[in-house]
GROMACS .gro file of N, CA and C in nm:
model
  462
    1UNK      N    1   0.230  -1.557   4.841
    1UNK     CA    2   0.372  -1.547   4.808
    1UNK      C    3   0.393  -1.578   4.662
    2UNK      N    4   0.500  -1.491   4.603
    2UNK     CA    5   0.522  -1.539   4.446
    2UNK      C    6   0.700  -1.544   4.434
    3UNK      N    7   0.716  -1.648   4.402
    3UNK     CA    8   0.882  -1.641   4.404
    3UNK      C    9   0.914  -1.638   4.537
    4UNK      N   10   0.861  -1.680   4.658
    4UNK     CA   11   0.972  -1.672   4.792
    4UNK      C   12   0.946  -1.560   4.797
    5UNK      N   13   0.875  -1.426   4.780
    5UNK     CA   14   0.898  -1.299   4.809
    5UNK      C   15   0.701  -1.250   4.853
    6UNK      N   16   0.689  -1.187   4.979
    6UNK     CA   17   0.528  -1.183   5.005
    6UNK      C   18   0.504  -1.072   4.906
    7UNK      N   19   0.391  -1.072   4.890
    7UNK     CA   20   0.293  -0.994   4.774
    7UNK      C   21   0.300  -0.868   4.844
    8UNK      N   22   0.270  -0.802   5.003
    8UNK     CA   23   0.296  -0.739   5.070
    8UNK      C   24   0.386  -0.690   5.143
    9UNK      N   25   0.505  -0.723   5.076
    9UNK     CA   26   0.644  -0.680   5.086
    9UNK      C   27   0.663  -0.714   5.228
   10UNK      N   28   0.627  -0.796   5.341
   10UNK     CA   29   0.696  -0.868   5.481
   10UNK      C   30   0.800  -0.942   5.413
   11UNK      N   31   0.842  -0.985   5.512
   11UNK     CA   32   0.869  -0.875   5.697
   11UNK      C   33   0.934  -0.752   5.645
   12UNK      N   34   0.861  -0.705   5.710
   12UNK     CA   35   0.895  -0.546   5.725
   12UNK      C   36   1.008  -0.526   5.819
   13UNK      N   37   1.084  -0.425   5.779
   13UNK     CA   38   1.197  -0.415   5.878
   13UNK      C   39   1.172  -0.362   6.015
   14UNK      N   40   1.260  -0.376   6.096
   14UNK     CA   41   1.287  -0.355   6.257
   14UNK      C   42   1.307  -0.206   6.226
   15UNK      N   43   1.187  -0.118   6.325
   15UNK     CA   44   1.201   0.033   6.305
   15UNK      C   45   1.219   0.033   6.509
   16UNK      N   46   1.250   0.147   6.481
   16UNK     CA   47   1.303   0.241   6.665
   16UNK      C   48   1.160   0.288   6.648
   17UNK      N   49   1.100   0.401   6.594
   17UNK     CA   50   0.999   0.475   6.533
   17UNK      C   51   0.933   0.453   6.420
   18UNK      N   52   0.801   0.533   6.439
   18UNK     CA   53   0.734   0.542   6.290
   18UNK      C   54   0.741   0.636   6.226
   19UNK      N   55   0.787   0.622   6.119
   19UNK     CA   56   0.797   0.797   6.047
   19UNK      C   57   0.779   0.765   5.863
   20UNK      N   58   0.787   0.865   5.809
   20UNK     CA   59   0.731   0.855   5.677
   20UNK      C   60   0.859   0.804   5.551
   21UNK      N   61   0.840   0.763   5.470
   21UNK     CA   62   0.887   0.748   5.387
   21UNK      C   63   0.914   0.841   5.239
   22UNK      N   64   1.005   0.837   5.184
   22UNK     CA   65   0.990   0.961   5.063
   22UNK      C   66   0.891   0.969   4.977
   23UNK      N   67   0.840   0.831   4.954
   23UNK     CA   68   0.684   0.850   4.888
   23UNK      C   69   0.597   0.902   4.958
   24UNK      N   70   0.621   0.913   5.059
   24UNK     CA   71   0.513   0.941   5.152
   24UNK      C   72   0.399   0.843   5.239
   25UNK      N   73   0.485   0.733   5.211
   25UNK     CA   74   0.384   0.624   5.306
   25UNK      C   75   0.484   0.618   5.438
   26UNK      N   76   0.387   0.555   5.533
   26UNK     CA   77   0.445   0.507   5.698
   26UNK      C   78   0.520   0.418   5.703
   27UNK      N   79   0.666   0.416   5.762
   27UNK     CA   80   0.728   0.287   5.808
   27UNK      C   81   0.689   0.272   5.920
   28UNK      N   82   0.598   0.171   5.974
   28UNK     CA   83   0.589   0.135   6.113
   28UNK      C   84   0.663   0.151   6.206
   29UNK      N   85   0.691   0.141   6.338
   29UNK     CA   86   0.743   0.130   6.415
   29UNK      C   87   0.733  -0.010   6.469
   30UNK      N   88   0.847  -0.108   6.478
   30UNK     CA   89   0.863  -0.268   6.487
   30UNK      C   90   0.991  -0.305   6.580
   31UNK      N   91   0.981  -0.330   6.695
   31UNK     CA   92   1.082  -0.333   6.769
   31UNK      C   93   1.097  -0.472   6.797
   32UNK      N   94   1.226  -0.483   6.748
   32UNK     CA   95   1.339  -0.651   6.763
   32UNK      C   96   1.285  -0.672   6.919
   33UNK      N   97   1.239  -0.771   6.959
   33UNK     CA   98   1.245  -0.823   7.142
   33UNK      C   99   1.297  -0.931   7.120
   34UNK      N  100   1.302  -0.969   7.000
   34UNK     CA  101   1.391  -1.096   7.065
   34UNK      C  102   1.299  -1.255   7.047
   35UNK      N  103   1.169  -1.202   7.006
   35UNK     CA  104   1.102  -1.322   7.063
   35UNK      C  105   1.088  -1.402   6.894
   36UNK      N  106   1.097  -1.517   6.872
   36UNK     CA  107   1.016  -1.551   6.727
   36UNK      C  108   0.965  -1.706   6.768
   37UNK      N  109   0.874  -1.707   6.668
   37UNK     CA  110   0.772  -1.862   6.678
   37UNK      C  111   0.786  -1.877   6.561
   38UNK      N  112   0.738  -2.057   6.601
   38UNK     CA  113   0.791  -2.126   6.426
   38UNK      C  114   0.599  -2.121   6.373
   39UNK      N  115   0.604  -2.068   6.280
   39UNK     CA  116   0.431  -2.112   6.228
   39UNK      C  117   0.447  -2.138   6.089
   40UNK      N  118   0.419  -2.269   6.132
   40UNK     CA  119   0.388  -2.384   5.990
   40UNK      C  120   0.535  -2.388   5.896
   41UNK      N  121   0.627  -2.399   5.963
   41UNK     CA  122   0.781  -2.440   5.963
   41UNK      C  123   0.818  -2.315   5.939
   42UNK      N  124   0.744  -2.183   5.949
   42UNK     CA  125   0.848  -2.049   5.891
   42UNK      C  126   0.901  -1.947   6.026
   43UNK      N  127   1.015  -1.917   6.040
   43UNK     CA  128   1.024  -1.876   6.182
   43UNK      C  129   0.974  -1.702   6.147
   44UNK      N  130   0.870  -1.683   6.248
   44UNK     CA  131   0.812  -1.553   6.225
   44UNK      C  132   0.883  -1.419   6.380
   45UNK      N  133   0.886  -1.307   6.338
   45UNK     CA  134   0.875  -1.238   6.462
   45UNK      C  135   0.771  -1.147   6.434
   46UNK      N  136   0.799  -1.042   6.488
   46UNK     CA  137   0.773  -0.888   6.504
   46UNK      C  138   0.746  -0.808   6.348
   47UNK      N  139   0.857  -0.898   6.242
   47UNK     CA  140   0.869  -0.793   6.115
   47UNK      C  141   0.702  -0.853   6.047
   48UNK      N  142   0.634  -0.953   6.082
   48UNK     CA  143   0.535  -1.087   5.983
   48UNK      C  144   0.419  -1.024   6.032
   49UNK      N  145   0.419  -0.935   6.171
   49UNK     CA  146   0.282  -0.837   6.208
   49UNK      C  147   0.250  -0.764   6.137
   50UNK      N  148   0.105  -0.760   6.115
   50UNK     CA  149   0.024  -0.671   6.029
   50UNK      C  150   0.003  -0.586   6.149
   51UNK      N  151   0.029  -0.450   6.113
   51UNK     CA  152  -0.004  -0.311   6.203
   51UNK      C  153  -0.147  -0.340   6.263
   52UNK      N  154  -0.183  -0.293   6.376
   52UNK     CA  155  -0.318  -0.325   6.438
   52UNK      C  156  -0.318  -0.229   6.572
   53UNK      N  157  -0.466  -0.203   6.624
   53UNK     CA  158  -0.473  -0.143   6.712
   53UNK      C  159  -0.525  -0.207   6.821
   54UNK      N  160  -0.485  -0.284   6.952
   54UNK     CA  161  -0.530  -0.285   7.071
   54UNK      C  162  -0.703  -0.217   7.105
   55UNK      N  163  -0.680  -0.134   7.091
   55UNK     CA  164  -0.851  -0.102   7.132
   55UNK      C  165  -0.987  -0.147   7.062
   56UNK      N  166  -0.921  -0.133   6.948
   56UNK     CA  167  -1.015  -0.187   6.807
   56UNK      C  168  -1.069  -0.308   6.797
   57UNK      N  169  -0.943  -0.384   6.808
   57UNK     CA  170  -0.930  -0.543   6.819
   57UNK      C  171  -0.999  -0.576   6.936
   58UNK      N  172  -0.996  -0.546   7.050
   58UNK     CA  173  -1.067  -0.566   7.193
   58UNK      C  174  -1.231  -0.513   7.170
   59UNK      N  175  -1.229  -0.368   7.094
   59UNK     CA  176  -1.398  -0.372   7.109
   59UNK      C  177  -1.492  -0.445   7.065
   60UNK      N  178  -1.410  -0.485   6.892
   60UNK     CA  179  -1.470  -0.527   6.828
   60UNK      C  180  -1.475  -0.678   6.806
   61UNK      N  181  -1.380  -0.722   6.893
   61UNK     CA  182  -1.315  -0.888   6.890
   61UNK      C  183  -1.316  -0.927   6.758
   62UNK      N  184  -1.253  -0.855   6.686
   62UNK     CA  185  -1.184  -0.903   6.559
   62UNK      C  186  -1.059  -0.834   6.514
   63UNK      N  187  -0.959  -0.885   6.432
   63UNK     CA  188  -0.818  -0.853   6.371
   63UNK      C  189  -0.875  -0.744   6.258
   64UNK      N  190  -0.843  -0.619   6.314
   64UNK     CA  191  -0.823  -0.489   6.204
   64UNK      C  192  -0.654  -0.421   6.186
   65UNK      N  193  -0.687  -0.448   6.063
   65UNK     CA  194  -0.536  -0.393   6.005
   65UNK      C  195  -0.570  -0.223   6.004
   66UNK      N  196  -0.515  -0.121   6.081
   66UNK     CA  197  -0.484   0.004   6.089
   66UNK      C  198  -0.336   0.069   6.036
   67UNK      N  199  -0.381   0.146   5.946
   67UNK     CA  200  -0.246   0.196   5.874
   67UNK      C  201  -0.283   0.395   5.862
   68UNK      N  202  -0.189   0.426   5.832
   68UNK     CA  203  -0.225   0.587   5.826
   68UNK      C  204  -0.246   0.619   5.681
   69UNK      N  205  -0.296   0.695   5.636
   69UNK     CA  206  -0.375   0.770   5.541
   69UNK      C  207  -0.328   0.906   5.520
   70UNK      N  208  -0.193   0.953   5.508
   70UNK     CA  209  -0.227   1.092   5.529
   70UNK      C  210  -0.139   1.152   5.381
   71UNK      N  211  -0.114   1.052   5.285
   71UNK     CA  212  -0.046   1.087   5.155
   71UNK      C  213  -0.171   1.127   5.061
   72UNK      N  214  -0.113   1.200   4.945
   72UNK     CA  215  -0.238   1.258   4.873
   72UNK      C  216  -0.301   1.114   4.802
   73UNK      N  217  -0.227   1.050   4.762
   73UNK     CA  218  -0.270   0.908   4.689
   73UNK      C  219  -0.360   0.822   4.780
   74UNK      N  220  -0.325   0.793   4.914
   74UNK     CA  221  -0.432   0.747   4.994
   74UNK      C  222  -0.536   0.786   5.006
   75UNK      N  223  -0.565   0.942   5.015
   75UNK     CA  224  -0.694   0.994   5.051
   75UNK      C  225  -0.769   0.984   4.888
   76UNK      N  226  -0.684   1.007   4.766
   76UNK     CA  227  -0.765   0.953   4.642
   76UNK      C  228  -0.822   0.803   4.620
   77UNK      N  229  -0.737   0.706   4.707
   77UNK     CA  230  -0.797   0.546   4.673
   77UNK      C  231  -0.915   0.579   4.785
   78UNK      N  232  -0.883   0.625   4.911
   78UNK     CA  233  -1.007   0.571   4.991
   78UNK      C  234  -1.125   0.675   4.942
   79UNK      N  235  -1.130   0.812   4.873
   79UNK     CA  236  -1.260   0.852   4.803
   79UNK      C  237  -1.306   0.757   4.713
   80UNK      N  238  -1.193   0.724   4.589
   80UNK     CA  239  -1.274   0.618   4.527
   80UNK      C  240  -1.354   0.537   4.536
   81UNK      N  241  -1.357   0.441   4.679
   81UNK     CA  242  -1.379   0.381   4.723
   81UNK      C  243  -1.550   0.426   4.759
   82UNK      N  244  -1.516   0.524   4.825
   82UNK     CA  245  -1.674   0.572   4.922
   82UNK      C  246  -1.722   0.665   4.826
   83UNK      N  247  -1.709   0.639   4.691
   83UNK     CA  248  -1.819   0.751   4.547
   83UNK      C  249  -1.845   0.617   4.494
   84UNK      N  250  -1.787   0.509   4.461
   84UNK     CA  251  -1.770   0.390   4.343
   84UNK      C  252  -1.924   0.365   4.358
   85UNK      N  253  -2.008   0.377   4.458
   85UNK     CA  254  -2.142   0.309   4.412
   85UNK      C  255  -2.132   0.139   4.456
   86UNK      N  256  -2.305   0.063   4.439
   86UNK     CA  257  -2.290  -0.060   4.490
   86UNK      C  258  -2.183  -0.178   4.377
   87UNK      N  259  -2.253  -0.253   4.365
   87UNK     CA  260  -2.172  -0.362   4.287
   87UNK      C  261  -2.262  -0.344   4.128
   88UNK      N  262  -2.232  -0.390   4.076
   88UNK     CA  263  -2.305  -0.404   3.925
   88UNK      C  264  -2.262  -0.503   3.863
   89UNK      N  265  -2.360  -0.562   3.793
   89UNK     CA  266  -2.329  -0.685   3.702
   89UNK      C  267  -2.433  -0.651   3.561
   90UNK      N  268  -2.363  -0.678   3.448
   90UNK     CA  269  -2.431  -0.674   3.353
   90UNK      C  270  -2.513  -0.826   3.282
   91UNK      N  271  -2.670  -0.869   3.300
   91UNK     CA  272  -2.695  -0.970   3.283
   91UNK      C  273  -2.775  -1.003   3.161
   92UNK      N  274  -2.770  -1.046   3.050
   92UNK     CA  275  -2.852  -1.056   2.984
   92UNK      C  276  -2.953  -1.195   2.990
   93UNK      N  277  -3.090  -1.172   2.940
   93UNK     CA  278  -3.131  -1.343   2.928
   93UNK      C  279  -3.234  -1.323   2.788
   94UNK      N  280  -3.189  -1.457   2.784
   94UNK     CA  281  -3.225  -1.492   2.641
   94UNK      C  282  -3.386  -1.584   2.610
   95UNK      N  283  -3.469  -1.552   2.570
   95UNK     CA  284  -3.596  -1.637   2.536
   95UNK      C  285  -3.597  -1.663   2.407
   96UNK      N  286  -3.538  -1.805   2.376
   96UNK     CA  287  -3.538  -1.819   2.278
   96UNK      C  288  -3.552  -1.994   2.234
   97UNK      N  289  -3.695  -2.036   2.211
   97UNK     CA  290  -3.752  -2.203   2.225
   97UNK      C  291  -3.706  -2.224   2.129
   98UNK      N  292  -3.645  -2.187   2.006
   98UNK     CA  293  -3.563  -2.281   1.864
   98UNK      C  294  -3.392  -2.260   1.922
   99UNK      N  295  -3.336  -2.135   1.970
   99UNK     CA  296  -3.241  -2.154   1.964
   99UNK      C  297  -3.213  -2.297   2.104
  100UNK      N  298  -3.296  -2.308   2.211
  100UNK     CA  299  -3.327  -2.410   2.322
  100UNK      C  300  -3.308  -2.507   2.274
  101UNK      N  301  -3.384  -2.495   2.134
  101UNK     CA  302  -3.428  -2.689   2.081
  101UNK      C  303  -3.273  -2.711   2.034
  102UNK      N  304  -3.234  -2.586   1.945
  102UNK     CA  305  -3.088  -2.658   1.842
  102UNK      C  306  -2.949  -2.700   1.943
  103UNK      N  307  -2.990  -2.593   2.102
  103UNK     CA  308  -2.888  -2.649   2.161
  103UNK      C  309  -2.899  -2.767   2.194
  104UNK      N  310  -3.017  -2.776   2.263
  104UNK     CA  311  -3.034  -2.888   2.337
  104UNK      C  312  -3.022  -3.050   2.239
  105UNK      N  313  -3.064  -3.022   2.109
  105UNK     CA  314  -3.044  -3.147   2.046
  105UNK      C  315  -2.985  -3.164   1.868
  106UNK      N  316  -2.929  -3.037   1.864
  106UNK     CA  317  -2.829  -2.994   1.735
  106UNK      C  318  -2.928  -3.093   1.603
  107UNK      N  319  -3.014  -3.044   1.592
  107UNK     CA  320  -3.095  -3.071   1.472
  107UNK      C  321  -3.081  -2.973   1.391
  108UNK      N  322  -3.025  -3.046   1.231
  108UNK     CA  323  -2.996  -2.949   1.114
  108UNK      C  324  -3.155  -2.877   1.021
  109UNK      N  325  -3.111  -2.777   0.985
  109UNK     CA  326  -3.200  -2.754   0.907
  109UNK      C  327  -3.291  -2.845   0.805
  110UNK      N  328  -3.257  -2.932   0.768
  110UNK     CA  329  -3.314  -3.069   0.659
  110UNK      C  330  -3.350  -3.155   0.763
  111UNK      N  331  -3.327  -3.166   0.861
  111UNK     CA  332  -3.408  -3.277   0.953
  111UNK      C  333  -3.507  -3.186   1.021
  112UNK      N  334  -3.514  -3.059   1.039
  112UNK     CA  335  -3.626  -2.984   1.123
  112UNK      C  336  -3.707  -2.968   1.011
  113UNK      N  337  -3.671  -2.937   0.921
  113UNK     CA  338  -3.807  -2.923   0.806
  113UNK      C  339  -3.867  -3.058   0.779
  114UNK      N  340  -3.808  -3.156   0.774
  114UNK     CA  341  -3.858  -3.299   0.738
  114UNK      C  342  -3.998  -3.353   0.877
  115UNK      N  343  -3.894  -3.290   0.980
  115UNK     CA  344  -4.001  -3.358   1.108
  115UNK      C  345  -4.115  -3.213   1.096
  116UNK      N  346  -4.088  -3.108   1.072
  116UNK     CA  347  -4.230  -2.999   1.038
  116UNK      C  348  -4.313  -3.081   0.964
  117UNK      N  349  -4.265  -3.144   0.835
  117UNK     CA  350  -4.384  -3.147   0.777
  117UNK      C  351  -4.399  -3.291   0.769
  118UNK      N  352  -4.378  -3.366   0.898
  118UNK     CA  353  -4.466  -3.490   0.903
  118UNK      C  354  -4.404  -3.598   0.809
  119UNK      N  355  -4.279  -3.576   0.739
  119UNK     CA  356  -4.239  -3.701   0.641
  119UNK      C  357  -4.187  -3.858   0.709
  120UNK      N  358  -4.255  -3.982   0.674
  120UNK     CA  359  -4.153  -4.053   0.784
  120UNK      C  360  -3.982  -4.022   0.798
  121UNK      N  361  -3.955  -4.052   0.923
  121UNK     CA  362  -3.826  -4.041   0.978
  121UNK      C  363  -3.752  -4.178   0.959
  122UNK      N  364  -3.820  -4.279   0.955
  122UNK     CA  365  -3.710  -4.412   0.914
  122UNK      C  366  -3.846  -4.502   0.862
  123UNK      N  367  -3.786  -4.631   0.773
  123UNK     CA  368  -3.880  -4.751   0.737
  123UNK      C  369  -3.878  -4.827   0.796
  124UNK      N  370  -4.009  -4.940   0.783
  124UNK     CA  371  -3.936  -5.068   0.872
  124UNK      C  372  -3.973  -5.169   0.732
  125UNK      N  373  -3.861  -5.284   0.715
  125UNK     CA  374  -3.889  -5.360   0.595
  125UNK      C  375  -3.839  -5.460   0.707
  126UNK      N  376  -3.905  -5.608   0.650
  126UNK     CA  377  -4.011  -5.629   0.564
  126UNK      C  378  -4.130  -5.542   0.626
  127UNK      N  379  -4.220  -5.501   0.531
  127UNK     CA  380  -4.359  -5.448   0.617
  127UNK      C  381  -4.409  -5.590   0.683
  128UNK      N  382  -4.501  -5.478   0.800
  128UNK     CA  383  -4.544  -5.601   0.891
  128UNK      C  384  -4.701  -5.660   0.822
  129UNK      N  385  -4.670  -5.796   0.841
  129UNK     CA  386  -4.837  -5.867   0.778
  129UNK      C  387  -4.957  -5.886   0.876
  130UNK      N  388  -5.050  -5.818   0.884
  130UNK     CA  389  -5.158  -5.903   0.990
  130UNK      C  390  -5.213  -6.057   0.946
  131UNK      N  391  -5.196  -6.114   1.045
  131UNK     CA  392  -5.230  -6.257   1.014
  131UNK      C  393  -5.371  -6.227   1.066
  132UNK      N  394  -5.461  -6.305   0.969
  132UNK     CA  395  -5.560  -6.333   1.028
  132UNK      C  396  -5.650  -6.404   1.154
  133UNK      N  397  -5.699  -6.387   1.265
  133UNK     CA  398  -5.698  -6.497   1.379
  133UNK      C  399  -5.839  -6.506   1.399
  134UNK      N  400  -5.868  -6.631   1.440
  134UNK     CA  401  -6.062  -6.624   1.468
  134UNK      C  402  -6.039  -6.733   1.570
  135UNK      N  403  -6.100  -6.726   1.658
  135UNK     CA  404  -6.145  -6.801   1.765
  135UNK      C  405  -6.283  -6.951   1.769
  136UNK      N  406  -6.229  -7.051   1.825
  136UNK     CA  407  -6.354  -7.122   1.779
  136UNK      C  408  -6.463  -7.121   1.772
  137UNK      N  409  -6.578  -7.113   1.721
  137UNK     CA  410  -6.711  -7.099   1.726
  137UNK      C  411  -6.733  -6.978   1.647
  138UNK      N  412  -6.651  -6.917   1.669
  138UNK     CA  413  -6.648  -6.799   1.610
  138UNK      C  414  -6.612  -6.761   1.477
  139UNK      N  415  -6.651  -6.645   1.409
  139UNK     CA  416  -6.612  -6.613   1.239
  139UNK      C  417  -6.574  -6.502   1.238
  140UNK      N  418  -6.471  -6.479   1.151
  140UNK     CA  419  -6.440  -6.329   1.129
  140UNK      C  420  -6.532  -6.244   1.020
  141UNK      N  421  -6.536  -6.167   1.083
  141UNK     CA  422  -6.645  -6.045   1.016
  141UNK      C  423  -6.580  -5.921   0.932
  142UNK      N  424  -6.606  -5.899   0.787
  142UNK     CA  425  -6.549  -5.819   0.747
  142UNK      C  426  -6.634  -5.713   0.675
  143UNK      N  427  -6.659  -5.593   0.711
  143UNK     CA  428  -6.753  -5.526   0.691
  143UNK      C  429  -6.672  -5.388   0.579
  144UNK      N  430  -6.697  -5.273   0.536
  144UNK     CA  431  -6.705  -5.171   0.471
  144UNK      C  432  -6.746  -5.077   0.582
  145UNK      N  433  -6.632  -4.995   0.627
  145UNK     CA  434  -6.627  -4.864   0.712
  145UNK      C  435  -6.746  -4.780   0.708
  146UNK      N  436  -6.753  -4.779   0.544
  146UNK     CA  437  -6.875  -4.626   0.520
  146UNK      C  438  -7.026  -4.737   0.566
  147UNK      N  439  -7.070  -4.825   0.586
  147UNK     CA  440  -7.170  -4.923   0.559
  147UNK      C  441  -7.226  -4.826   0.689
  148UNK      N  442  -7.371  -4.869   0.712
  148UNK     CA  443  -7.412  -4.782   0.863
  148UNK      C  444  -7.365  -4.896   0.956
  149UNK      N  445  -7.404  -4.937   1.091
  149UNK     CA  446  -7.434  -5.035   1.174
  149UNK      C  447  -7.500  -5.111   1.175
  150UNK      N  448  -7.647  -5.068   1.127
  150UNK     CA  449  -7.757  -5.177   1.067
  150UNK      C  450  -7.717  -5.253   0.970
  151UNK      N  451  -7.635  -5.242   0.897
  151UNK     CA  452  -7.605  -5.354   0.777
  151UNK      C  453  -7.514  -5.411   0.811
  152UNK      N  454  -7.386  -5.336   0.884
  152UNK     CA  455  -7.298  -5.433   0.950
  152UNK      C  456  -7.374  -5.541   1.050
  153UNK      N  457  -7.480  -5.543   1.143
  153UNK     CA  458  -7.508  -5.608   1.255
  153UNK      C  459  -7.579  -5.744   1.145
  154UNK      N  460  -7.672  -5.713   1.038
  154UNK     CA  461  -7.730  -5.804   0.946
  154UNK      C  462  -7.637  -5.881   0.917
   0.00000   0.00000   0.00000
């Protein structure tokens, strides 16, 4: 509903017969009995029925809306319909591991070149001192990397 008024123009009026309209669509045939029910506080009758067929509804145990077809505009929507083809979606995808990285972590050009080529990224001050430690009995040993093993073990 938009404004109090249905999208599908109900209730439809109370017809004697069904017969055509000057556009050429069907006015149902909807006969006043008299009867109406309240559903969900709105009092409904006869005009709030969607057209349907008894046999249809029974074979198939489900609610089919049946309407006639016999204006030139109807028979053009329902061809449309049965030429249109399946569904289509247009999808693209993207492989792309830099544009991945910049989303994922918005690194500027001057910080991606800096971390390429290995420059530190932050200092730490004061620098750290190794203290020297030796254990009792024990001596610390300070040798020359390039030396072999034999001169270190001497």
């Amino acid at each position: 509903m938009e404004d109090h008024q249905c999208k599908k123009f109900f209730p439809k009026p109370f017809q004697a017969e069904t017969t055509l309209s000057e556009d050429g669509y069907p006015l149902y045939q909807c006969h006043d009995d008299g009867r109406r029910y309240e559903v969900h506080g709105q009092l409904v009758d006869n005009r709030w029925i969607v057209p349907y067929n008894l046999y249809l509804s029974v074979k198939y145990d489900c609610h089919i809306n049946v309407k006639c077809a016999a204006h030139v505009h109807s028979i053009k929507y329902a061809f449309k319909y049965v030429h249109k083809g399946g569904d289509r979606a247009t999808v693209q995808f993207h492989e792309n591991e830099i544009a991945n990285y910049v989303d994922g972590r918005h690194v500027g050009p001057l910080e991606a070149l800096w971390r390429i080529y290995h420059y530190p990224v932050h200092k730490q001050e004061p620098s750290i001192t190794h203290l020297q430690i030796h254990l009792p009995g024990q001596h610390m040993v300070l040798f020359n990397p390039e030396d072999s093993p034999e001169t270190i073990r001497d």
